[in-house]
Amino acid sequence: VVLEVDGDRLAALGPGGEDPPAGARRLAGLTLPGLANAHSHAFHRLLRGRVQRGAGSFWTWRESMYSIAGGLDPDGYLAIARATFAEMALAGITLVGEFHYLHHGPGGVPYADPNAMGLAVIEAARQAGVRLTLLDTCYLHGGFGQPLNGPQQRFGDGDAERWAERAGLLPSDPGTRIGAAVHSVRAVDPDAMVTVREWASARPAPLHAHVSEQRAENEQCQATYGRSPTQLLADQGLLDCRFTAVHATHLTGNDVVLYGNRRCTCCFCPTTERDLADGIGPSVALRDAGARLALGSDSHAVIDLFEEARAVELDERLARLVRGNHDAPALLTMASANGYDCLGWPEGGRLEAGALADFTTVSLDTPRGAGATAATALDLAVFAAGAADVHHVVVGGEVVVCDGRHARLDVTAELRSVLT
Ligand SMILES: [Zn+2]
């Protein structure tokens, strides 16, 4: 197959002959649309290997995350985000949605440029060679009716109007789009949700929120507002085709219907949800109701979209004792086109003329891929390949990973220097 690139777009796809056209670059293996990591907190990469042991809970894990967040400044944030995004590039990820809430300095004091941290994320993605949707996150309360406490003060803008004013100053560029996020129903009150929704629909921009990752959040929301988090978001007018519910793990039947009827996306993060003992979201019920599914590596316990994709199917098998719920093409669509759509790049995540020239080549010349045929290669990639099998990555027509190496950065050295 020959992929013809013109600028940052795929101009044409067609059968290749015996000899490659002049000037062509050979991508040996199975070439897929670029993968979209629809939910990331880059700095959580600092927690890998440090929070997996022992018991604890989502809530004790959160305390570890707060203590790491407390030590970062814009330079440190740039370094960890660049290294993490570069690890994503090596894993075949061409677009990342960064759910960014670490906005201000210690004590919540703004930096001279109040977007210094967000700009560090934008620069990190540019240097790592991946596309970015910066989901600037509104975070106002430390819990239902609670003030921000300790390191949480760095997340808050005081009120939703000041959040909107600051987020409105963030610049987009050819590789960067700006979206919005409501951190959660714990951290944003119903009036503030409306302000964030209006900000996002005026642009229009994607709007994401963490929803129902933990049962305790559902119980507290029910006690405070007499309804589920999903119903609360729906009542504030947030649920439409630009809305993404991240996790969507513990849903009622009515929540599932709402996501389906409003054509929302639900972003599952199975490796994180596993690591934090969150639970397994209702992927089949959501799909059958009409919702779309996307994928994220969230806390970066691992960065491997193949693992996230097959987990949606394999976790569903364990939960329902039924095989064959989502096939490999459907899982790949979650990892690519659906992620691009929910991050505000509907022209990407697909291999067709006119689409963004973002693609990922999985080598079949590895122990995982050996023996693949044209008939089995896609199932093999989705159900058995991993980040280490990605050999070439192209973003906007530019080669970012070649023969398994990042074109610009020594990723292992960068990670080692920020993690030790
Ligand atoms: Zn998250």
PDB file of N, CA and C and ligand atoms in Angstrom, residues 39 41 210 247 298, ligand 1:
ATOM      1  N   HIS A  39      -7.151  10.711  27.467  1.00  0.00           N
ATOM      2  CA  HIS A  39      -7.151  11.196  28.858  1.00  0.00           C
ATOM      3  C   HIS A  39      -5.780  10.983  29.489  1.00  0.00           C
ATOM      4  N   HIS A  41      -2.848  12.752  32.440  1.00  0.00           N
ATOM      5  CA  HIS A  41      -2.292  13.761  33.350  1.00  0.00           C
ATOM      6  C   HIS A  41      -0.791  13.478  33.312  1.00  0.00           C
ATOM      7  N   HIS A 210     -14.319  14.122  34.668  1.00  0.00           N
ATOM      8  CA  HIS A 210     -14.246  12.835  35.367  1.00  0.00           C
ATOM      9  C   HIS A 210     -15.641  12.532  35.913  1.00  0.00           C
ATOM     10  N   HIS A 247     -13.911   7.850  32.545  1.00  0.00           N
ATOM     11  CA  HIS A 247     -14.146   6.683  33.419  1.00  0.00           C
ATOM     12  C   HIS A 247     -15.563   6.138  33.213  1.00  0.00           C
ATOM     13  N   ASP A 298      -4.461   7.936  31.331  1.00  0.00           N
ATOM     14  CA  ASP A 298      -4.769   8.599  32.604  1.00  0.00           C
ATOM     15  C   ASP A 298      -3.562   8.743  33.527  1.00  0.00           C
TER      16      ASP A 298
HETATM   17 ZN    ZN B   1      -8.007  11.575  35.208  1.00  0.00          ZN
END
